[in-house]
Amino acid sequence: MSIRSILYEHTAPAAPATTQLTGAHEADFVVIGAGYTGLTAAIHAASRGTKTIVIEAEGPGFGGSGRNHGHCVPILGFINPKSAAERLGRERGERFTRLLVDSGRKVFSLIGRYQIDCEAAPTGALQLAHSPATVEQQKRQCAAYARLGIEAVWLDRAEAVAMSGSEAFHGGWMHPDGGHLNPLAYARGLAKAAIREGAEVYTNSPALSLEREAGCWRVTCPAGTIRAKRVGIATNAYTDRLLPPLGRSYFVMSSYAFASEPIDPALRRRILPGNQSLGDTRPDVRYIRFDKANRMIVGGLVETIRGRNVGWTEDHMRKRFSAVYPELASVKWGWYWSGRLAINMDRQPHLYNPAEGLYALVGYSGRGVPTATALGEVLGEAGTGVAAPDLPMEISELRPLLPAPILSALVPRFRGPVNRIRSIWS
Ligand SMILES: Cc1cc2nc3c(=O)[nH]c(=O)nc-3n(C[C@H](O)[C@H](O)[C@H](O)COP(=O)(O)OP(=O)(O)OC[C@H]3O[C@@H](n4cnc5c(N)ncnc54)[C@H](O)[C@@H]3O)c2cc1C
């Protein structure tokens, strides 16, 4: 039986000392939400001399940034240099592509620059074929990354078996800029870095309203207000009613996580001996990593029963991973938790600028560790006063997605059966 709480709350270093926002404040830039997006935006803006205030409803990393599985896997799905150049022009398109291509490196270089204590493992991300039929698909993916200048490493079956420690894989590749980390420790470390760069960070301070007042924005929290030229909303799947169309611009899926009790060190040396992060090619991806104390961390998307009935899911996850690693058949789960993902219809992150000086950046489809870190910088650039047409990201039109509540309710129910059928052919 696992403890229903977030493992990282017991393993991450303490958050920086912060207080609730009280009284009246003035700033150049207010960031709403202290996850990876908001905090990297704040670091970027504050380090350029912009007076920056971050307000967070709970604490740094309360949202997806403190609950995720900790895989840093920069993904090609967000990168299309040709379409970026068409939409943004050559120079801005190249910058956008570069930000995403370098996103994994950016995570680990921020960790290095600010000495963030977060179990950082820049060991690479393995993408392995679970069947002979998906090897060719992996070869094409590896080649596509190589064309972007990433030194993708192709692995034949013997190498994939040696690196994973499992006979279940048929080949694959390694993204050298990927890896894994303790997500909450990373978020708290980014909060410390933002403060070090001169940003003020207030917690237990939800933004309750946003009003335009004499050419500025007035942000009201329960015990204080801020007047600022520019506002960056970075609330992703935890967006409340502050800006109603934003919370309806994407649909929500929930993801759950299990962490095991520490496994035997001798067994650990045989499974993922190089300590990479691992994901496979199943339609319902299996991903796995280990933390510093040899706890295996796994998860999946919440469906009708899976992720809701914890006892059933414990057995399901044990079977799912012992099919790849038979030695894990009796693994004991120690922790269980869950969180929300924001998914845009086109599965791409979107930057909005619905009014002068007001920006919002959301929708990472479960890949926010590298992506929110990289694109948070664009929000930070907006915060320094760079005009929207000069930002290295397209401004999307903010429209409520009418079927968002229906998709949020139905996709989790149908996804499992659809994926099980797709798995028959993959
Ligand atoms: C279980 C799970 C597993 C995942 N696994 C991975 C993974 O392995 N790899 C990966 O790359 N990505 C993963 N993700 C996705 C990733 O965590 C997110 O994409 C990323 O954290 C988004 O960061 P963010 O800063 O945009 O938003 P968040 O981290 O969600 O931060 C939003 C913040 O806004 C605050 N907020 C909301 N409303 C207000 C308000 N009115 N006023 C003030 N503050 C407010 C919230 O309290 C919250 O702290 C996972 C997500 C989940 C839930």
Coordinates of C-alpha atoms and ligand atoms in Angstrom, one line a residue:
M1 CA 0.0 0.0 0.0
S2 CA 1.5 3.3 -1.0
I3 CA 1.4 6.6 0.9
R4 CA -0.8 9.1 -0.9
S5 CA 1.6 12.1 -0.9
I6 CA 4.2 13.5 -3.2
L7 CA 7.5 11.8 -2.7
Y8 CA 9.4 15.0 -3.6
E9 CA 8.0 16.8 -0.6
H10 CA 10.1 14.4 1.5
T11 CA 13.2 14.5 -0.7
A12 CA 13.5 18.0 -2.0
P13 CA 15.5 20.7 -0.2
A14 CA 13.4 23.3 1.6
A15 CA 11.8 26.1 -0.5
P16 CA 13.3 29.6 0.0
A17 CA 11.7 31.6 2.8
T18 CA 8.9 33.6 1.3
T19 CA 5.9 35.5 2.7
Q20 CA 2.4 36.4 1.5
L21 CA 2.0 39.6 -0.5
T22 CA 0.7 42.4 1.7
G23 CA 0.2 46.1 1.0
A24 CA 0.6 48.0 -2.3
H25 CA 3.5 47.3 -4.6
E26 CA 4.8 48.6 -7.9
A27 CA 6.8 46.6 -10.5
D28 CA 7.6 46.5 -14.2
F29 CA 6.6 42.8 -14.6
V30 CA 4.3 40.6 -12.5
V31 CA 4.5 36.8 -13.0
I32 CA 1.5 34.8 -11.9
G33 CA 2.4 31.2 -11.1
A34 CA 5.7 29.9 -9.7
G35 CA 6.3 26.8 -11.8
Y36 CA 9.1 26.3 -14.4
T37 CA 7.4 28.8 -16.8
G38 CA 6.9 31.6 -14.4
L39 CA 10.2 31.1 -12.6
T40 CA 12.4 31.0 -15.7
A41 CA 10.5 34.1 -17.0
A42 CA 11.3 35.8 -13.7
I43 CA 15.0 34.8 -13.8
H44 CA 15.3 36.1 -17.4
A45 CA 13.5 39.5 -16.7
A46 CA 15.0 40.2 -13.2
S47 CA 18.6 39.4 -14.4
R48 CA 18.1 42.1 -17.1
G49 CA 17.2 44.8 -14.5
T50 CA 13.4 44.5 -14.8
K51 CA 11.7 44.9 -11.5
T52 CA 9.9 41.6 -11.3
I53 CA 7.4 40.2 -8.7
V54 CA 6.3 36.6 -8.8
I55 CA 3.0 35.7 -7.0
E56 CA 2.1 32.1 -6.4
A57 CA -1.2 30.8 -5.0
E58 CA 0.5 28.1 -2.9
G59 CA 4.2 27.5 -3.0
P60 CA 6.9 27.2 -5.7
G61 CA 6.3 23.9 -7.6
F62 CA 2.8 23.4 -6.3
G63 CA 1.5 22.6 -9.8
G64 CA 2.9 20.2 -12.4
S65 CA 6.4 21.5 -11.7
G66 CA 6.5 19.9 -8.3
R67 CA 4.6 16.7 -9.2
N68 CA 5.9 15.4 -12.5
H69 CA 7.9 12.3 -13.2
G70 CA 11.1 14.2 -13.6
H71 CA 12.0 13.1 -17.2
C72 CA 13.8 15.8 -19.2
V73 CA 13.2 14.7 -22.8
P74 CA 13.4 17.5 -25.3
I75 CA 10.9 16.4 -28.0
L76 CA 10.8 16.9 -31.7
G77 CA 7.0 17.1 -31.7
F78 CA 7.3 20.8 -30.8
I79 CA 10.0 21.5 -33.4
N80 CA 9.4 22.2 -37.1
P81 CA 12.0 24.6 -38.4
K82 CA 10.2 25.0 -41.8
S83 CA 6.9 25.9 -40.3
A84 CA 8.6 28.2 -37.6
A85 CA 10.3 30.1 -40.4
E86 CA 7.1 30.4 -42.4
R87 CA 5.1 31.7 -39.3
L88 CA 7.8 33.9 -37.7
G89 CA 10.2 34.8 -40.5
R90 CA 13.7 33.4 -40.8
E91 CA 15.4 35.0 -37.8
R92 CA 12.6 34.6 -35.2
G93 CA 11.9 31.1 -36.5
E94 CA 15.5 30.1 -36.1
R95 CA 15.5 31.5 -32.5
F96 CA 12.3 29.6 -31.6
T97 CA 13.7 26.3 -33.1
R98 CA 17.0 26.9 -31.2
L99 CA 15.3 27.5 -27.9
L100 CA 13.5 24.1 -28.3
V101 CA 16.5 22.2 -29.7
D102 CA 18.6 23.5 -26.8
S103 CA 15.9 23.0 -24.1
G104 CA 17.5 19.9 -22.4
R105 CA 20.9 21.6 -22.3
K106 CA 19.2 24.8 -20.9
V107 CA 17.7 22.8 -18.0
F108 CA 21.1 21.4 -16.9
S109 CA 23.0 24.6 -17.6
L110 CA 20.5 26.6 -15.3
I111 CA 21.0 23.9 -12.7
G112 CA 24.8 24.3 -13.0
R113 CA 24.7 28.1 -13.1
Y114 CA 22.6 28.4 -9.9
Q115 CA 24.0 25.3 -8.2
I116 CA 20.5 23.8 -7.9
D117 CA 20.5 20.8 -5.6
C118 CA 17.9 18.6 -7.5
E119 CA 19.5 15.1 -8.1
A120 CA 20.3 16.3 -11.6
A121 CA 21.2 13.4 -13.9
P122 CA 22.2 14.8 -17.3
T123 CA 22.8 11.2 -18.4
G124 CA 20.6 11.1 -21.5
A125 CA 17.1 10.0 -22.4
L126 CA 16.7 6.5 -23.9
Q127 CA 13.9 6.1 -26.5
L128 CA 13.6 2.4 -27.1
A129 CA 11.6 0.2 -29.5
H130 CA 9.3 -2.2 -27.7
S131 CA 8.8 -4.3 -30.8
P132 CA 10.7 -5.1 -34.0
A133 CA 8.0 -3.1 -36.0
T134 CA 8.9 0.2 -34.2
V135 CA 12.6 0.0 -34.8
E136 CA 12.4 1.8 -38.3
Q137 CA 10.2 4.5 -36.8
Q138 CA 12.9 5.0 -34.1
K139 CA 15.6 5.2 -36.8
R140 CA 13.7 7.9 -38.6
Q141 CA 13.2 9.8 -35.3
C142 CA 16.9 9.5 -34.5
A143 CA 17.9 10.8 -38.0
A144 CA 15.4 13.7 -37.7
Y145 CA 17.0 14.8 -34.4
A146 CA 20.5 14.4 -35.9
R147 CA 19.5 16.8 -38.7
L148 CA 18.7 19.4 -36.1
G149 CA 22.3 19.2 -34.8
I150 CA 21.6 16.9 -31.9
E151 CA 24.2 14.2 -31.5
A152 CA 21.5 11.5 -31.3
V153 CA 23.1 8.1 -30.6
W154 CA 21.6 5.1 -32.4
L155 CA 21.5 1.9 -30.4
D156 CA 21.2 -1.6 -32.0
R157 CA 19.4 -4.3 -30.1
A158 CA 22.5 -5.5 -28.1
E159 CA 23.2 -1.9 -27.0
A160 CA 19.6 -1.2 -26.1
V161 CA 19.5 -4.4 -24.0
A162 CA 22.8 -3.5 -22.3
M163 CA 21.8 0.1 -21.6
S164 CA 18.3 -0.7 -20.4
G165 CA 19.1 -4.0 -18.6
S166 CA 16.1 -5.6 -20.3
E167 CA 15.7 -8.1 -23.1
A168 CA 12.4 -6.5 -24.0
F169 CA 13.9 -3.8 -26.3
H170 CA 14.8 -4.2 -29.9
G171 CA 16.9 -1.1 -30.5
G172 CA 16.4 2.7 -30.2
W173 CA 18.4 5.8 -29.6
M174 CA 19.6 8.1 -26.9
H175 CA 19.0 11.9 -26.7
P176 CA 22.2 13.1 -25.2
D177 CA 20.7 16.3 -23.8
G178 CA 18.0 14.6 -21.8
G179 CA 18.1 13.0 -18.4
H180 CA 16.1 13.4 -15.2
L181 CA 15.9 15.3 -11.9
N182 CA 13.9 15.8 -8.8
P183 CA 11.1 18.1 -10.1
L184 CA 10.2 19.9 -6.9
A185 CA 13.8 20.5 -6.0
Y186 CA 14.3 22.0 -9.4
A187 CA 11.3 24.3 -9.0
R188 CA 12.4 25.4 -5.5
G189 CA 15.9 25.9 -6.9
L190 CA 14.6 28.1 -9.7
A191 CA 12.7 30.1 -7.1
K192 CA 15.9 30.7 -5.2
A193 CA 17.6 31.7 -8.4
A194 CA 14.9 34.2 -9.3
I195 CA 15.3 35.8 -5.8
R196 CA 19.1 35.8 -6.3
E197 CA 18.5 37.7 -9.6
G198 CA 16.5 40.3 -7.7
A199 CA 12.9 39.1 -8.2
E200 CA 10.5 39.2 -5.3
V201 CA 8.6 35.9 -4.8
Y202 CA 5.4 35.9 -2.7
T203 CA 3.6 32.7 -1.8
N204 CA 0.0 31.9 -0.6
S205 CA -0.9 34.9 -2.8
P206 CA -3.3 33.9 -5.5
A207 CA -4.0 36.6 -8.1
L208 CA -7.8 37.2 -7.6
S209 CA -8.3 39.8 -10.3
L210 CA -6.6 41.7 -13.1
E211 CA -7.7 45.2 -14.0
R212 CA -6.4 47.8 -16.4
E213 CA -5.8 51.1 -14.6
A214 CA -4.2 54.2 -16.1
G215 CA -2.1 52.4 -18.7
C216 CA -1.0 49.7 -16.1
W217 CA -2.2 46.4 -14.7
R218 CA -3.5 46.2 -11.2
V219 CA -3.2 42.6 -9.8
T220 CA -5.2 42.0 -6.6
C221 CA -4.3 39.3 -4.1
P222 CA -6.1 38.6 -0.8
A223 CA -3.8 40.9 1.2
G224 CA -2.1 43.1 -1.3
T225 CA -2.0 44.6 -4.8
I226 CA 0.6 45.2 -7.5
R227 CA 0.6 47.8 -10.2
A228 CA 2.7 46.8 -13.1
K229 CA 3.3 47.6 -16.8
R230 CA 3.3 44.0 -17.8
V231 CA 1.9 40.7 -16.6
G232 CA 2.9 37.1 -17.5
I233 CA 0.4 34.4 -16.6
A234 CA 2.2 31.1 -16.1
T235 CA -0.5 29.0 -14.5
N236 CA -0.7 26.2 -17.1
A237 CA -3.1 23.3 -16.1
Y238 CA -3.7 25.0 -12.7
T239 CA -5.3 28.1 -14.3
D240 CA -8.3 29.2 -12.3
R241 CA -10.9 31.8 -13.2
L242 CA -8.5 34.7 -13.3
L243 CA -8.7 35.0 -17.1
P244 CA -11.6 32.7 -18.0
P245 CA -10.8 32.1 -21.7
L246 CA -7.3 30.9 -20.8
G247 CA -8.6 28.1 -18.5
R248 CA -10.9 26.9 -21.4
S249 CA -8.2 27.2 -24.1
Y250 CA -6.9 23.6 -23.5
F251 CA -8.2 20.4 -22.2
V252 CA -7.0 18.7 -19.0
M253 CA -5.7 15.2 -18.5
S254 CA -4.5 13.9 -15.2
S255 CA -1.3 11.9 -14.7
Y256 CA -0.4 9.8 -11.8
A257 CA 2.9 8.7 -10.4
F258 CA 4.2 5.8 -8.3
A259 CA 7.6 5.6 -6.5
S260 CA 8.8 2.3 -5.2
E261 CA 10.6 1.7 -1.9
P262 CA 14.4 1.8 -2.6
I263 CA 15.3 -1.3 -4.5
D264 CA 18.3 -3.6 -3.8
P265 CA 21.5 -1.9 -5.0
A266 CA 22.7 -5.0 -6.7
L267 CA 19.5 -5.2 -8.7
R268 CA 19.6 -1.5 -9.4
R269 CA 23.1 -1.9 -11.0
R270 CA 21.5 -4.2 -13.6
I271 CA 18.5 -2.0 -14.5
L272 CA 19.5 1.2 -16.3
P273 CA 23.1 0.9 -15.2
G274 CA 23.9 4.3 -16.9
N275 CA 21.0 6.0 -14.9
Q276 CA 19.3 7.3 -18.0
S277 CA 15.6 8.2 -18.3
L278 CA 13.8 5.6 -20.3
G279 CA 10.6 5.8 -22.5
D280 CA 9.5 3.2 -25.0
T281 CA 7.4 3.2 -28.2
R282 CA 4.1 1.8 -26.9
P283 CA 1.1 3.9 -27.8
D284 CA 0.7 4.0 -24.0
V285 CA 4.3 4.9 -23.3
R286 CA 6.1 3.1 -20.5
Y287 CA 8.6 5.4 -18.8
I288 CA 10.9 4.8 -15.9
R289 CA 13.7 6.4 -14.0
F290 CA 15.3 6.0 -10.6
D291 CA 16.0 8.7 -8.0
K292 CA 19.1 9.1 -5.9
A293 CA 17.9 6.6 -3.3
N294 CA 17.2 3.9 -5.9
R295 CA 13.4 4.4 -5.9
M296 CA 11.9 3.5 -9.2
I297 CA 9.5 6.3 -10.4
V298 CA 6.8 5.4 -13.0
G299 CA 3.4 6.7 -14.0
G300 CA 0.8 7.0 -16.6
L301 CA -2.3 8.9 -17.7
V302 CA -5.4 8.6 -15.5
E303 CA -8.2 6.6 -17.2
T304 CA -11.5 5.2 -16.0
I305 CA -10.0 2.9 -13.3
R306 CA -6.3 3.3 -13.8
G307 CA -4.9 6.0 -11.6
R308 CA -8.2 6.4 -9.8
N309 CA -8.4 3.0 -8.0
V310 CA -5.0 3.1 -6.3
G311 CA -5.0 -0.6 -5.3
W312 CA -5.9 -1.8 -8.8
T313 CA -3.3 0.6 -10.3
E314 CA -0.5 -0.7 -7.9
D315 CA -1.0 -4.3 -9.3
H316 CA -1.4 -3.0 -12.9
M317 CA 1.9 -1.0 -12.6
R318 CA 3.7 -4.0 -11.1
K319 CA 2.7 -6.2 -14.0
R320 CA 3.4 -3.5 -16.6
F321 CA 7.0 -3.1 -15.4
S322 CA 7.7 -6.7 -14.5
A323 CA 6.9 -7.5 -18.2
V324 CA 10.1 -5.5 -19.0
Y325 CA 12.0 -6.2 -15.8
P326 CA 10.9 -9.6 -14.4
E327 CA 13.1 -9.0 -11.3
L328 CA 10.7 -6.2 -10.3
A329 CA 7.7 -8.5 -10.0
S330 CA 7.6 -8.0 -6.2
V331 CA 8.5 -4.3 -6.1
K332 CA 6.9 -2.5 -3.2
W333 CA 5.3 0.9 -4.0
G334 CA 6.1 3.6 -1.4
W335 CA 4.3 6.7 -2.8
Y336 CA 1.4 7.7 -5.0
W337 CA 0.4 11.1 -6.3
S338 CA -1.1 12.8 -9.3
G339 CA -1.4 16.2 -11.1
R340 CA -2.9 17.9 -14.1
L341 CA -1.6 18.4 -17.7
A342 CA -2.8 21.1 -20.1
I343 CA -3.1 19.9 -23.6
N344 CA -3.8 22.2 -26.5
M345 CA -5.7 20.8 -29.5
D346 CA -2.6 21.0 -31.7
R347 CA -0.5 19.7 -28.8
Q348 CA 1.8 22.7 -29.1
P349 CA 2.5 25.3 -26.4
H350 CA 0.8 28.6 -27.1
L351 CA 1.8 32.2 -26.2
Y352 CA -1.1 34.6 -25.9
N353 CA -1.2 38.4 -25.8
P354 CA -4.9 39.2 -25.3
A355 CA -4.4 42.8 -24.2
E356 CA -1.6 45.3 -24.1
G357 CA 1.2 44.2 -21.7
L358 CA -0.7 41.0 -20.8
Y359 CA 0.9 37.6 -21.8
A360 CA 0.1 34.0 -21.0
L361 CA 2.0 30.8 -21.9
V362 CA 0.4 27.4 -21.5
G363 CA 0.1 23.9 -22.9
Y364 CA 3.1 21.6 -22.8
S365 CA 1.3 18.3 -23.3
G366 CA 3.2 16.6 -20.4
R367 CA 6.7 17.7 -21.6
G368 CA 7.2 20.8 -19.5
V369 CA 10.5 20.1 -17.8
P370 CA 12.6 21.1 -20.9
T371 CA 9.8 23.0 -22.8
A372 CA 8.5 25.3 -20.0
T373 CA 12.1 26.0 -19.0
A374 CA 13.0 27.0 -22.5
L375 CA 9.9 29.0 -23.4
G376 CA 9.6 30.6 -20.0
E377 CA 12.5 32.7 -21.3
V378 CA 10.2 34.1 -24.1
L379 CA 7.6 35.1 -21.4
G380 CA 10.5 36.8 -19.6
E381 CA 11.5 38.6 -22.7
A382 CA 8.0 40.0 -23.0
G383 CA 8.3 41.0 -19.4
T384 CA 11.4 43.1 -20.1
G385 CA 9.3 45.1 -22.7
V386 CA 10.3 43.3 -26.0
A387 CA 7.3 43.9 -28.3
A388 CA 5.1 40.9 -29.3
P389 CA 6.2 41.0 -33.0
D390 CA 9.8 40.7 -31.9
L391 CA 9.4 37.7 -29.6
P392 CA 10.8 34.4 -30.9
M393 CA 7.4 32.8 -30.6
E394 CA 4.1 33.2 -32.4
I395 CA 1.2 35.0 -30.6
S396 CA -1.9 32.8 -30.8
E397 CA -5.4 34.0 -30.6
L398 CA -6.9 33.3 -27.2
R399 CA -10.2 31.5 -27.8
P400 CA -12.0 29.2 -25.4
L401 CA -12.0 25.7 -26.8
L402 CA -15.7 25.0 -26.8
P403 CA -15.4 21.2 -26.3
A404 CA -12.7 21.5 -23.6
P405 CA -14.8 20.2 -20.7
I406 CA -16.2 17.4 -22.9
L407 CA -12.6 16.4 -24.0
S408 CA -11.4 16.6 -20.4
A409 CA -14.1 14.2 -19.4
L410 CA -14.1 11.8 -22.4
V411 CA -10.5 11.5 -23.6
P412 CA -9.3 9.8 -20.3
R413 CA -12.1 7.3 -20.6
F414 CA -11.5 6.3 -24.3
R415 CA -7.8 6.6 -24.4
G416 CA -7.0 3.3 -22.6
P417 CA -9.1 1.1 -24.9
V418 CA -8.0 2.9 -28.0
N419 CA -4.3 2.5 -27.0
R420 CA -4.8 -1.2 -26.2
I421 CA -6.2 -1.7 -29.7
R422 CA -3.3 0.3 -31.3
S423 CA -0.8 -1.8 -29.3
I424 CA -2.0 -4.9 -31.2
W425 CA -0.4 -3.5 -34.4
S426 CA 2.6 -1.8 -33.0
Ligands
LIG1 C1 2.0 13.7 -12.9 C2 2.7 14.5 -13.9 C3 3.8 14.0 -14.6 C4 4.6 14.7 -15.5 N1 5.7 14.2 -16.0 C5 6.5 15.0 -16.8 C6 7.8 14.5 -17.2 O1 8.3 13.5 -16.7 N2 8.5 15.3 -18.0 C7 8.1 16.5 -18.4 O2 8.8 17.2 -19.2 N3 6.9 17.0 -18.1 C8 6.1 16.3 -17.2 N4 4.9 16.8 -16.8 C9 4.4 18.1 -17.2 C10 5.2 19.3 -16.5 O3 5.2 19.0 -15.1 C11 4.4 20.6 -16.8 O4 4.3 20.8 -18.2 C12 5.2 21.8 -16.2 O5 5.5 21.6 -14.9 C13 4.4 23.1 -16.4 O6 5.0 24.1 -15.7 P1 4.3 25.5 -15.6 O7 5.3 26.4 -14.8 O8 3.8 26.0 -16.9 O9 3.0 25.2 -14.7 P2 2.9 24.7 -13.2 O10 4.1 24.0 -12.7 O11 1.6 23.9 -13.2 O12 2.7 26.0 -12.3 C14 1.5 26.8 -12.4 C15 1.4 27.5 -11.0 O13 0.4 28.5 -11.1 C16 -0.1 28.6 -9.8 N5 -1.4 29.4 -9.9 C17 -2.5 29.0 -10.5 N6 -3.4 30.0 -10.5 C18 -2.8 31.0 -9.8 C19 -3.3 32.3 -9.4 N7 -4.5 32.8 -9.7 N8 -2.4 33.1 -8.8 C20 -1.2 32.7 -8.5 N9 -0.7 31.5 -8.8 C21 -1.5 30.6 -9.5 C22 -0.3 27.2 -9.3 O14 -0.4 27.1 -7.9 C23 1.0 26.6 -9.8 O15 2.0 26.5 -8.9 C24 4.1 16.1 -15.9 C25 3.0 16.6 -15.2 C26 2.3 15.9 -14.3 C27 1.1 16.5 -13.6

